[in-house]
Coordinates of C-alpha atoms and ligand atoms in Angstrom, one line a residue:
M3 CA -52.9 -19.3 -62.8
A4 CA -49.4 -18.5 -64.4
T5 CA -47.9 -15.4 -63.6
Q6 CA -45.6 -13.3 -65.8
A7 CA -42.3 -15.0 -67.0
S8 CA -39.0 -13.6 -66.2
A9 CA -36.2 -14.5 -68.4
Y10 CA -32.8 -16.1 -67.7
D11 CA -30.0 -17.6 -69.8
A12 CA -30.1 -20.8 -67.7
I13 CA -32.2 -22.2 -64.9
V14 CA -31.2 -24.9 -62.9
V15 CA -33.8 -27.1 -61.1
G16 CA -32.6 -28.6 -57.8
G17 CA -30.0 -26.7 -55.5
G18 CA -28.6 -30.0 -54.2
H19 CA -24.6 -29.9 -54.6
N20 CA -24.8 -31.1 -58.3
G21 CA -27.1 -28.2 -59.4
L22 CA -25.0 -25.7 -57.4
V23 CA -22.0 -27.1 -59.4
A24 CA -23.9 -26.6 -62.5
A25 CA -25.0 -23.1 -61.7
A26 CA -21.5 -22.3 -60.7
Y27 CA -20.1 -23.2 -64.0
L28 CA -22.8 -21.7 -66.0
A29 CA -22.6 -18.3 -64.2
R30 CA -18.8 -18.3 -64.5
S31 CA -19.2 -18.6 -68.2
G32 CA -21.5 -15.3 -68.0
A33 CA -24.9 -17.0 -68.3
R34 CA -27.6 -15.3 -66.3
T35 CA -28.4 -18.1 -64.3
V36 CA -30.8 -19.0 -61.3
V37 CA -31.1 -22.2 -59.2
L38 CA -34.5 -23.3 -58.0
E39 CA -34.7 -25.3 -54.9
A40 CA -37.9 -26.5 -53.5
R41 CA -36.8 -26.8 -49.7
P42 CA -35.9 -23.8 -47.2
H43 CA -32.1 -24.2 -47.9
T44 CA -30.0 -25.7 -50.5
G45 CA -27.6 -28.6 -50.4
G46 CA -30.1 -31.6 -50.9
A47 CA -28.6 -34.8 -49.6
A48 CA -25.4 -32.7 -48.5
T49 CA -27.1 -31.0 -45.5
T50 CA -26.2 -30.0 -42.0
E51 CA -29.3 -29.4 -40.0
A52 CA -30.2 -29.0 -36.4
P53 CA -33.1 -31.7 -35.8
W54 CA -33.7 -31.2 -32.1
P55 CA -35.8 -28.0 -31.5
D56 CA -34.8 -28.2 -27.8
A57 CA -31.0 -28.7 -28.4
P58 CA -30.5 -26.2 -31.3
D59 CA -26.8 -25.9 -30.8
F60 CA -26.4 -29.7 -31.8
R61 CA -26.0 -30.0 -35.6
V62 CA -25.7 -33.1 -37.7
T63 CA -24.8 -34.1 -41.4
R64 CA -28.4 -35.4 -41.6
L65 CA -27.8 -37.6 -44.8
S66 CA -24.5 -37.9 -46.3
Y67 CA -21.5 -37.7 -44.0
V68 CA -18.1 -38.0 -45.4
M69 CA -16.2 -36.6 -48.3
S70 CA -13.8 -38.2 -51.0
L71 CA -15.2 -38.3 -54.3
L72 CA -15.2 -34.4 -55.1
P73 CA -12.5 -34.2 -57.9
P74 CA -9.6 -31.3 -57.5
T75 CA -10.7 -30.1 -60.9
I76 CA -14.0 -28.9 -59.4
I77 CA -12.4 -27.8 -56.1
N78 CA -9.9 -25.6 -57.9
D79 CA -12.1 -24.4 -60.8
L80 CA -14.6 -23.2 -58.2
Q81 CA -11.9 -22.0 -55.6
L82 CA -13.9 -23.8 -52.9
A83 CA -11.3 -23.6 -50.1
R84 CA -11.7 -19.9 -50.2
H85 CA -15.5 -20.3 -49.9
G86 CA -15.1 -22.6 -46.8
Y87 CA -14.3 -26.1 -48.2
K88 CA -12.2 -27.6 -45.4
I89 CA -11.7 -31.3 -44.9
F90 CA -10.3 -33.1 -41.9
P91 CA -8.9 -36.4 -43.3
M92 CA -10.4 -39.3 -41.2
G93 CA -8.6 -41.8 -39.0
P94 CA -8.6 -45.4 -39.4
Y95 CA -11.5 -48.0 -40.1
Y96 CA -12.4 -49.6 -36.6
Q97 CA -14.3 -52.4 -35.7
A98 CA -14.7 -53.9 -32.1
F99 CA -15.9 -57.5 -32.2
P100 CA -18.8 -58.7 -30.3
E101 CA -16.7 -61.7 -29.4
G102 CA -13.7 -59.6 -28.1
G103 CA -11.0 -57.9 -30.0
S104 CA -10.7 -55.3 -32.5
I105 CA -9.2 -54.2 -35.8
K106 CA -7.9 -50.8 -37.2
L107 CA -7.1 -50.4 -41.1
Y108 CA -5.3 -47.2 -42.0
A109 CA -5.6 -45.7 -45.5
D110 CA -1.9 -44.5 -45.5
D111 CA 0.1 -46.8 -43.0
A112 CA 1.2 -50.0 -44.4
K113 CA 3.3 -50.9 -41.4
R114 CA 0.6 -50.3 -38.7
N115 CA -2.1 -52.3 -41.2
H116 CA 0.4 -55.2 -41.1
E117 CA 0.5 -55.2 -37.3
E118 CA -3.1 -54.8 -37.0
V119 CA -4.1 -57.4 -39.6
S120 CA -1.5 -59.8 -38.2
R121 CA -3.3 -60.1 -34.9
W122 CA -6.2 -62.0 -36.9
S123 CA -4.2 -63.5 -39.8
V124 CA -0.5 -63.1 -40.8
R125 CA -1.3 -64.4 -44.2
D126 CA -3.8 -61.6 -44.6
A127 CA -1.4 -59.3 -43.2
D128 CA 1.1 -60.3 -46.0
A129 CA -1.4 -59.9 -48.7
M130 CA -2.5 -56.6 -47.7
P131 CA 0.1 -54.5 -49.6
R132 CA -0.7 -56.5 -52.6
W133 CA -4.3 -55.7 -52.3
D134 CA -3.7 -52.0 -51.9
A135 CA -1.4 -52.1 -55.2
W136 CA -4.0 -54.0 -56.9
L137 CA -6.9 -51.3 -55.9
A138 CA -4.3 -48.6 -56.9
G139 CA -3.8 -50.3 -60.3
L140 CA -7.6 -50.4 -60.9
A141 CA -8.0 -46.8 -59.8
D142 CA -5.5 -45.9 -62.4
V143 CA -7.9 -47.4 -65.1
L144 CA -11.3 -46.4 -63.5
G145 CA -10.4 -42.8 -62.1
P146 CA -10.0 -41.2 -65.3
L147 CA -13.3 -42.9 -66.6
L148 CA -15.1 -41.0 -63.8
L149 CA -14.3 -37.7 -65.7
T150 CA -15.1 -39.2 -69.1
V151 CA -18.2 -38.4 -70.9
P152 CA -19.5 -42.1 -71.6
P153 CA -20.0 -42.5 -75.3
N154 CA -23.3 -43.6 -76.9
L155 CA -22.4 -47.1 -77.7
G156 CA -24.2 -48.9 -80.5
S157 CA -24.9 -45.5 -82.3
R158 CA -23.4 -45.3 -85.8
K159 CA -23.5 -41.3 -86.0
P160 CA -20.1 -40.2 -86.8
R161 CA -19.6 -38.0 -83.8
D162 CA -20.7 -41.1 -81.6
L163 CA -18.5 -43.4 -83.3
A164 CA -15.6 -41.2 -83.0
E165 CA -16.2 -40.8 -79.3
T166 CA -16.2 -44.5 -78.8
L167 CA -13.0 -44.7 -80.9
R168 CA -11.5 -42.1 -78.7
L169 CA -12.2 -43.8 -75.5
A170 CA -10.8 -47.2 -76.8
W171 CA -7.8 -45.4 -77.8
R172 CA -7.2 -43.9 -74.5
Q173 CA -7.4 -47.4 -73.1
R174 CA -4.6 -48.8 -75.4
G175 CA -2.3 -49.0 -72.4
L176 CA -4.2 -51.9 -70.9
N177 CA -3.0 -55.3 -71.0
V178 CA -4.8 -58.7 -71.0
R179 CA -4.3 -59.0 -67.2
T180 CA -5.7 -55.4 -66.3
I181 CA -8.6 -55.9 -68.6
A182 CA -9.2 -59.2 -66.7
D183 CA -9.0 -57.5 -63.5
V184 CA -11.4 -54.8 -64.5
T185 CA -13.8 -57.5 -65.6
R186 CA -13.8 -59.3 -62.6
L187 CA -14.3 -56.0 -60.5
M188 CA -17.3 -55.1 -62.6
T189 CA -19.0 -58.5 -62.3
M190 CA -18.1 -60.3 -59.0
S191 CA -19.5 -60.2 -55.6
I192 CA -17.3 -58.4 -53.0
A193 CA -17.6 -61.5 -51.0
D194 CA -16.1 -63.7 -53.6
L195 CA -13.5 -61.2 -54.5
L196 CA -12.2 -60.9 -50.9
D197 CA -12.4 -64.9 -50.5
D198 CA -9.9 -64.7 -53.3
W199 CA -7.4 -62.5 -51.3
F200 CA -8.0 -63.0 -47.5
E201 CA -9.0 -65.7 -45.1
S202 CA -10.0 -63.9 -41.9
P203 CA -13.6 -63.2 -41.5
Q204 CA -12.9 -60.2 -39.6
V205 CA -10.5 -58.6 -42.2
K206 CA -13.1 -59.6 -44.9
G207 CA -15.9 -57.9 -42.8
A208 CA -13.9 -54.7 -42.7
L209 CA -13.1 -54.6 -46.3
A210 CA -16.8 -55.6 -47.5
V211 CA -18.5 -52.5 -46.2
N212 CA -17.7 -50.2 -49.1
G213 CA -19.2 -53.0 -51.2
V214 CA -22.6 -52.7 -49.9
I215 CA -22.9 -49.0 -48.9
G216 CA -26.2 -47.5 -50.3
T217 CA -26.9 -50.7 -52.3
W218 CA -29.9 -52.8 -52.5
A219 CA -27.6 -55.9 -52.6
G220 CA -25.9 -58.2 -50.0
P221 CA -22.1 -58.8 -50.1
Y222 CA -22.7 -61.9 -52.2
E223 CA -24.6 -60.3 -55.1
P224 CA -22.5 -59.9 -58.1
G225 CA -21.6 -56.1 -58.9
T226 CA -20.8 -55.4 -55.3
A227 CA -17.2 -55.4 -55.9
Y228 CA -17.5 -52.3 -58.2
V229 CA -19.5 -50.8 -55.5
M230 CA -16.5 -51.1 -53.2
A231 CA -14.2 -49.7 -55.9
H232 CA -16.6 -46.7 -56.4
H233 CA -16.3 -46.0 -53.0
S234 CA -12.3 -46.6 -52.8
I235 CA -11.1 -44.6 -55.8
G236 CA -11.6 -40.9 -54.7
D237 CA -9.4 -39.0 -52.4
V238 CA -9.9 -35.9 -50.3
G239 CA -7.2 -34.0 -51.9
D240 CA -4.4 -35.3 -49.6
G241 CA -3.1 -37.9 -52.3
H242 CA -4.1 -41.1 -50.3
L243 CA -6.2 -43.0 -52.4
G244 CA -9.6 -44.1 -50.8
N245 CA -9.3 -41.8 -47.9
W246 CA -12.5 -40.1 -46.7
G247 CA -12.6 -36.9 -44.7
F248 CA -15.2 -34.7 -42.7
Q249 CA -15.9 -31.4 -43.9
E250 CA -15.9 -28.7 -41.1
G251 CA -19.5 -27.6 -40.5
G252 CA -20.8 -30.9 -41.9
M253 CA -21.8 -31.8 -45.3
G254 CA -24.1 -28.7 -45.6
A255 CA -20.9 -26.5 -45.6
V256 CA -19.8 -28.3 -48.8
A257 CA -22.9 -27.3 -50.5
D258 CA -22.8 -23.8 -48.8
A259 CA -19.1 -23.6 -50.1
I260 CA -20.3 -24.2 -53.8
A261 CA -23.5 -22.1 -53.4
S262 CA -21.0 -19.1 -52.5
A263 CA -19.0 -19.9 -55.6
A264 CA -22.0 -20.0 -57.9
R265 CA -23.5 -16.5 -56.1
E266 CA -19.8 -15.2 -56.6
N267 CA -19.9 -15.8 -60.2
G268 CA -23.3 -14.1 -60.5
A269 CA -25.9 -17.0 -59.9
E270 CA -29.1 -16.1 -58.2
I271 CA -30.1 -19.0 -55.8
R272 CA -33.9 -19.3 -54.9
T273 CA -35.1 -21.4 -52.0
G274 CA -38.5 -22.4 -51.4
A275 CA -39.0 -22.5 -54.9
R276 CA -40.6 -25.9 -56.1
V277 CA -40.6 -26.5 -59.8
E278 CA -43.9 -28.0 -60.9
R279 CA -43.2 -28.8 -64.5
L280 CA -41.3 -27.8 -67.5
L281 CA -42.3 -25.5 -70.2
L282 CA -41.8 -26.7 -73.9
N283 CA -42.3 -25.0 -76.9
Q284 CA -44.2 -26.3 -79.9
G285 CA -41.0 -27.9 -81.3
G286 CA -40.6 -29.8 -78.0
R287 CA -37.6 -27.7 -76.8
A288 CA -37.4 -26.8 -73.2
T289 CA -38.1 -23.0 -72.7
G290 CA -38.5 -22.6 -68.9
V291 CA -40.1 -23.9 -65.8
I292 CA -43.6 -23.4 -63.9
L293 CA -43.1 -23.1 -60.1
A294 CA -45.8 -24.6 -57.8
D295 CA -46.8 -20.8 -56.9
G296 CA -47.6 -20.3 -60.6
Q297 CA -44.7 -18.4 -61.6
Q298 CA -43.0 -19.1 -64.9
L299 CA -39.4 -18.4 -65.5
T300 CA -37.9 -18.8 -68.9
A301 CA -34.3 -19.5 -70.4
K302 CA -32.4 -20.8 -73.3
V303 CA -31.1 -23.7 -71.2
V304 CA -32.7 -25.6 -68.4
V305 CA -30.5 -28.1 -66.2
T306 CA -32.4 -30.4 -64.0
S307 CA -30.7 -32.2 -61.0
L308 CA -33.7 -34.1 -59.7
H309 CA -34.3 -37.9 -59.4
P310 CA -34.8 -39.2 -63.0
R311 CA -38.5 -40.1 -62.3
T312 CA -39.4 -36.5 -61.1
A313 CA -37.2 -34.8 -63.7
F314 CA -38.7 -36.7 -66.7
L315 CA -41.8 -38.5 -65.8
D316 CA -43.4 -35.6 -63.7
H317 CA -41.7 -32.4 -65.0
V318 CA -41.3 -33.3 -68.8
G319 CA -44.3 -35.7 -69.1
R320 CA -44.5 -39.1 -70.5
Q321 CA -46.0 -37.7 -73.8
N322 CA -43.2 -35.4 -74.4
L323 CA -40.6 -38.1 -74.4
P324 CA -39.7 -41.3 -76.5
D325 CA -41.5 -44.4 -75.4
D326 CA -38.3 -46.4 -74.8
F327 CA -36.8 -43.6 -72.8
V328 CA -39.9 -43.5 -70.7
T329 CA -39.7 -47.4 -70.3
D330 CA -36.0 -47.2 -69.1
I331 CA -37.0 -44.2 -66.5
E332 CA -40.0 -46.2 -65.3
R333 CA -37.8 -49.5 -65.0
W334 CA -34.9 -47.5 -63.4
K335 CA -34.0 -49.4 -59.9
T336 CA -34.0 -46.9 -57.0
R337 CA -33.9 -48.7 -53.7
S338 CA -31.5 -48.8 -50.7
G339 CA -33.2 -49.8 -47.5
V340 CA -30.8 -47.3 -45.7
V341 CA -31.8 -45.5 -42.3
K342 CA -29.7 -42.8 -41.1
I343 CA -29.4 -42.4 -37.3
N344 CA -27.8 -39.4 -35.8
L345 CA -26.9 -39.1 -32.4
A346 CA -26.1 -36.4 -29.7
L347 CA -23.7 -37.8 -27.2
A348 CA -22.7 -36.8 -23.7
E349 CA -19.4 -38.7 -24.0
L350 CA -17.5 -41.0 -26.4
P351 CA -18.0 -44.7 -26.8
D352 CA -15.8 -46.5 -24.4
F353 CA -14.9 -49.8 -26.2
T354 CA -14.1 -52.8 -24.2
A355 CA -11.5 -53.9 -26.6
D356 CA -9.9 -50.6 -26.3
P357 CA -10.7 -49.0 -23.0
A358 CA -10.2 -45.5 -22.1
P359 CA -9.5 -44.3 -18.6
K360 CA -12.9 -42.7 -19.1
G361 CA -15.2 -42.6 -22.2
T362 CA -14.8 -38.8 -22.6
N363 CA -11.2 -39.6 -23.6
L364 CA -10.6 -39.1 -27.4
Q365 CA -8.8 -41.8 -28.8
E366 CA -7.6 -42.7 -32.5
H367 CA -10.3 -45.3 -33.0
H368 CA -12.8 -42.7 -32.6
T369 CA -11.4 -40.4 -35.3
G370 CA -12.6 -42.6 -38.5
S371 CA -15.1 -45.3 -39.3
V372 CA -16.5 -46.9 -36.2
E373 CA -18.1 -49.8 -37.8
M374 CA -20.7 -52.4 -36.8
A375 CA -20.0 -54.9 -39.6
P376 CA -18.1 -57.5 -38.0
T377 CA -18.2 -60.3 -40.7
M378 CA -19.5 -60.8 -44.0
P379 CA -22.2 -63.4 -42.9
Y380 CA -23.3 -60.6 -40.5
I381 CA -23.7 -58.2 -43.3
E382 CA -25.6 -60.7 -45.5
Q383 CA -28.1 -61.8 -42.7
A384 CA -28.9 -58.0 -42.6
F385 CA -29.7 -57.9 -46.2
T386 CA -31.7 -61.2 -46.3
E387 CA -33.8 -60.2 -43.7
A388 CA -34.7 -56.9 -45.5
R389 CA -35.0 -58.5 -48.7
N390 CA -37.5 -61.0 -47.0
G391 CA -39.6 -57.9 -45.9
L392 CA -38.3 -57.4 -42.4
P393 CA -36.0 -54.8 -41.0
A394 CA -32.6 -56.2 -39.8
T395 CA -32.5 -57.8 -36.5
R396 CA -28.8 -56.6 -36.2
P397 CA -28.3 -54.0 -38.8
F398 CA -24.7 -53.1 -40.2
S399 CA -23.6 -49.5 -39.8
D400 CA -21.0 -47.5 -40.9
G401 CA -20.4 -45.1 -37.9
V402 CA -18.4 -41.9 -37.8
I403 CA -17.8 -39.2 -35.2
P404 CA -17.1 -36.0 -36.9
T405 CA -16.7 -34.1 -33.7
A406 CA -13.3 -35.8 -33.2
F407 CA -11.9 -33.0 -35.4
D408 CA -14.8 -30.6 -36.0
K409 CA -15.6 -28.4 -33.0
T410 CA -18.4 -26.4 -34.8
L411 CA -21.2 -28.9 -34.5
C412 CA -22.0 -29.2 -30.9
P413 CA -20.8 -27.4 -27.6
D414 CA -17.6 -28.3 -26.1
G415 CA -17.3 -31.7 -24.2
Y416 CA -20.2 -33.3 -26.2
H417 CA -20.2 -35.2 -29.5
I418 CA -22.2 -36.0 -32.7
M419 CA -22.3 -39.6 -34.1
S420 CA -23.7 -40.5 -37.4
L421 CA -24.6 -43.9 -38.1
F422 CA -25.3 -45.0 -41.7
T423 CA -27.2 -48.3 -41.4
Q424 CA -28.7 -50.8 -43.6
W425 CA -31.3 -52.5 -44.4
V426 CA -34.7 -52.0 -43.8
P427 CA -37.2 -53.4 -46.6
A428 CA -37.1 -51.3 -49.8
D429 CA -40.8 -50.8 -49.8
W430 CA -40.6 -48.8 -46.4
A431 CA -40.1 -45.8 -48.8
E432 CA -43.9 -45.8 -49.2
K433 CA -45.0 -45.5 -45.6
P434 CA -43.4 -43.7 -42.6
H435 CA -43.1 -46.8 -40.4
T436 CA -42.1 -44.7 -37.5
E437 CA -42.5 -47.0 -34.7
E438 CA -40.6 -49.9 -36.6
L439 CA -37.9 -47.5 -37.4
Q440 CA -37.5 -46.5 -33.7
A441 CA -37.2 -50.2 -32.6
Y442 CA -34.7 -50.8 -35.5
A443 CA -32.6 -47.9 -34.3
D444 CA -32.6 -49.4 -30.9
R445 CA -31.4 -52.8 -32.2
M446 CA -28.5 -50.7 -33.8
I447 CA -27.7 -49.2 -30.6
D448 CA -27.7 -52.4 -28.7
C449 CA -25.2 -53.8 -31.3
Y450 CA -22.8 -50.9 -30.4
N451 CA -23.6 -51.2 -26.7
E452 CA -22.6 -54.7 -26.7
V453 CA -19.0 -53.6 -27.5
A454 CA -19.0 -50.2 -25.8
P455 CA -21.2 -50.6 -22.8
N456 CA -21.7 -46.8 -22.0
F457 CA -23.0 -46.1 -25.3
R458 CA -26.7 -46.3 -24.9
D459 CA -26.6 -44.2 -21.8
S460 CA -24.4 -41.8 -23.3
I461 CA -27.1 -40.7 -26.0
L462 CA -29.0 -37.4 -25.5
H463 CA -30.8 -37.0 -28.7
A464 CA -31.6 -39.4 -31.6
D465 CA -32.7 -38.4 -35.1
I466 CA -34.0 -41.3 -37.3
V467 CA -34.0 -40.7 -41.0
G468 CA -35.7 -43.6 -42.9
P469 CA -36.6 -44.2 -46.6
Y470 CA -39.7 -42.6 -46.5
E471 CA -38.4 -39.2 -45.1
M472 CA -35.5 -39.2 -47.8
E473 CA -38.0 -39.7 -50.5
H474 CA -40.9 -37.3 -49.2
D475 CA -38.6 -34.5 -47.7
Y476 CA -35.4 -34.7 -49.9
G477 CA -36.8 -36.1 -53.1
L478 CA -34.7 -39.4 -53.0
I479 CA -37.3 -41.5 -54.7
G480 CA -37.3 -45.1 -53.2
G481 CA -35.1 -44.1 -50.6
N482 CA -32.0 -44.5 -52.8
I483 CA -29.2 -42.4 -51.7
F484 CA -27.7 -42.0 -55.1
H485 CA -30.9 -41.2 -57.2
G486 CA -30.6 -44.9 -58.6
E487 CA -28.8 -47.9 -57.8
L488 CA -24.9 -48.4 -58.6
S489 CA -25.9 -51.6 -60.1
L490 CA -24.0 -52.7 -63.4
E491 CA -27.0 -52.2 -65.6
Q492 CA -27.2 -48.6 -64.4
L493 CA -23.5 -47.5 -64.9
F494 CA -21.5 -45.5 -67.4
H495 CA -23.4 -45.7 -70.6
M496 CA -26.5 -46.8 -69.0
R497 CA -26.9 -43.9 -66.5
P498 CA -29.5 -42.8 -66.7
A499 CA -30.4 -44.4 -69.9
P500 CA -28.8 -45.9 -73.0
G501 CA -28.5 -43.0 -75.3
Y502 CA -28.6 -40.3 -73.0
A503 CA -25.7 -40.7 -70.8
D504 CA -23.8 -37.6 -72.2
Y505 CA -25.8 -35.3 -69.8
R506 CA -28.2 -34.6 -72.6
T507 CA -31.7 -35.6 -72.9
P508 CA -34.4 -36.3 -75.4
V509 CA -35.6 -33.1 -74.7
P510 CA -33.5 -30.3 -76.6
G511 CA -32.5 -27.5 -74.3
L512 CA -32.7 -29.9 -71.2
Y513 CA -29.5 -31.1 -69.5
Y514 CA -29.4 -33.7 -66.9
A515 CA -27.1 -33.1 -63.9
S516 CA -28.3 -35.6 -61.3
S517 CA -26.4 -38.3 -59.1
A518 CA -28.4 -40.6 -61.7
T519 CA -25.8 -39.7 -64.4
H520 CA -22.4 -41.2 -64.7
A521 CA -19.9 -40.7 -61.9
G522 CA -22.7 -40.1 -59.5
G523 CA -23.6 -40.8 -56.9
G524 CA -22.0 -39.4 -53.9
V525 CA -21.1 -35.7 -53.4
C526 CA -18.7 -35.7 -56.2
G527 CA -20.2 -32.8 -58.2
I528 CA -19.0 -34.2 -61.5
P529 CA -22.8 -34.5 -63.0
G530 CA -23.3 -30.8 -62.2
M531 CA -19.9 -29.9 -64.1
Q532 CA -20.6 -32.5 -67.0
A533 CA -24.1 -31.2 -67.6
A534 CA -23.1 -27.5 -67.6
K535 CA -20.1 -28.2 -69.9
A536 CA -22.6 -30.1 -72.3
A537 CA -24.9 -26.9 -72.3
L538 CA -22.1 -24.5 -72.9
A539 CA -20.7 -26.7 -75.6
D540 CA -24.0 -26.8 -77.4
R541 CA -24.5 -23.2 -77.1
R542 CA -21.2 -22.5 -78.5
A543 CA -21.9 -24.7 -81.3
A544 CA -25.1 -23.2 -82.2
R545 CA -23.6 -19.8 -82.0
S546 CA -21.0 -20.7 -84.5
H547 CA -23.5 -22.4 -86.6
R548 CA -25.5 -19.4 -86.9
G549 CA -22.4 -17.2 -87.6
R550 CA -21.5 -19.3 -90.4
R551 CA -25.2 -19.2 -91.8
G552 CA -25.2 -15.6 -91.4
R553 CA -21.8 -15.2 -93.2
P554 CA -22.3 -13.7 -96.7
R555 CA -21.0 -16.2 -99.4
A556 CA -17.9 -15.4 -100.9
Ligands
FAD4 C1 -28.2 -40.9 -46.1 C2 -27.3 -40.8 -47.2 C3 -25.9 -40.9 -46.9 C4 -24.8 -40.5 -47.9 N1 -23.8 -40.5 -47.6 C5 -22.8 -40.0 -48.5 C6 -21.4 -39.9 -48.0 O1 -21.2 -40.0 -46.9 N2 -20.6 -39.4 -49.0 C7 -21.2 -39.1 -50.3 O2 -20.2 -38.6 -51.1 N3 -22.3 -39.4 -50.6 C8 -23.3 -39.8 -49.6 N4 -24.6 -39.8 -50.1 C9 -24.7 -39.7 -51.4 C10 -25.0 -38.1 -51.9 O3 -25.4 -37.5 -50.9 C11 -25.8 -37.8 -53.1 O4 -25.4 -38.8 -54.0 C12 -25.7 -36.5 -53.5 O5 -25.8 -35.7 -52.4 C13 -26.9 -36.2 -54.3 O6 -26.7 -35.0 -54.8 P1 -27.5 -34.2 -56.2 O7 -27.4 -32.9 -56.1 O8 -27.4 -35.1 -57.3 O9 -29.1 -34.5 -55.5 P2 -29.7 -33.9 -54.4 O10 -29.0 -33.8 -53.3 O11 -30.9 -34.9 -54.1 O12 -30.4 -32.5 -54.8 C14 -31.4 -32.4 -55.5 C15 -32.2 -31.1 -54.8 O13 -33.4 -31.0 -55.8 C16 -34.6 -30.5 -54.8 N5 -35.7 -30.6 -55.3 C17 -36.4 -32.0 -55.6 N6 -37.5 -31.6 -56.1 C18 -37.8 -30.5 -56.4 C19 -38.5 -29.7 -57.1 N7 -39.7 -30.1 -57.7 N8 -38.1 -28.3 -57.5 C20 -37.1 -27.6 -57.1 N9 -36.3 -28.6 -56.3 C21 -36.4 -29.8 -56.1 C22 -34.1 -31.4 -53.6 O14 -34.8 -30.6 -52.3 C23 -32.7 -31.2 -53.5 O15 -32.2 -30.2 -52.9 C24 -25.5 -40.1 -49.0 C25 -27.0 -40.0 -49.4 C26 -27.8 -40.4 -48.4 C27 -29.4 -40.2 -48.7

């Protein structure tokens, strides 16, 4: 039974970081704004939680774990540093190899990179500065595109044609060579791309990881080169391209900083407020929402930041949407096969390749990515098994130990380690698979134990989050970490559907701010900012149109 409506200027559905960014921008413009979040706290996939009831002072970044993609524009506009946004830049990428030896790669130290890579291949060491320069050149092209609203390609409407031409004009500095490089990047597999540059399996393994993060594709699949670029063109504000960092207090603190900025601007944030569906008027315009408890809230503008299946098929309803849009959303690819394993450790892993006097001794290689992705065939094998319906025998892992810097997550002397691992079969989003996930996590731990023999015994608590939990507890349908795969047919003007990549939707008054729009996924806030800007621009245009209509004729 619906209860009486309360009225706002803007309703934001979903209090993940994108919803919060949208709310902060809307409220900053003076709109009376409310955020409606289903879970008991905001943040969505950017969340810090204490998963072990008997160890409440151990907290983990339960899903996302490192920052790089949030642009300075948003950090500065919302003054996030003042609200607690504080990043520790990560140390080097580190891989200890099961057959012995290790490699470290630095984001900002060409000399040390040369020394490290030379241990595996002098040719590769010499190639590394050229590779870094090549990536930096591509970032110059792709970086600005992240903040570009994709044009509606193919539309003949004057406004769309003008946008397309404007985009083409902005790219006029590109030459044949750069366009060829971008084409390669967009179409090649990360394996083929790295084969063109490097010879050592160890170096290629190290560089391949970013190509398959969160992706339902092995390193030999076309398009994975772009995924690598997506993860390599941000920085944490320290000016080092592709560098990542740890937020103090975990990723939930990023969301908290944005929420604090939104509140300061006047936004109201309600948790435990699950939206059941959207309210549309007779003309098909969004006018508000109905909550699961029956409450109705109305607003001139609704911004939704949920997965496209939930936002459109469940909340708007197929009958209220164009058929081709419904088909596009039904066909939206949203698999990952990711399992997040969060660990509380009594001591740091003591790697045989770089032994410490004692495992508790913090060393440089604990401060960055502590990987388990020794070679490309290793990564490929993990994917092939999952695609054939089996969890990886030897999963790959992008591991980090944020407590190397961040002393707020657990008691002194202990550590938190976060393992972002792949792959289990994509259809594990349909059932919990609890026991199999436990066995998978055990195998993952064994892989680290081979190179750091104190690892297994150092584990005090383990928290395993598989695709089913990601879908059912966090709304990440299919377990995809970005609300939808970063595959070529789902990028830029196709994200989330052709004709609707400008953060507007087929429903007037409804704007779209999820990671399933351009520049998502990742904790980048761009979809939230762009959706708010689209809503505010339309409001201004409508006002000036009304103003012109109301003006007496001369
Ligand atoms: C395991 C994992 C690791 C990742 N690692 C990284 C990383 O290290 N760095 C990085 O940059 N990115 C990472 N990502 C990706 C990144 O976290 C996401 O792309 C991003 O957080 C999504 O933000 P969002 O605001 O678009 O959506 P979400 O965070 O999904 O927010 C949507 C919100 O809507 C709420 N909601 C759902 N249904 C309803 C409803 N009916 N009514 C009201 N509210 C509802 C949800 O509870 C949620 O809070 C990772 C993601 C995962 C899952």
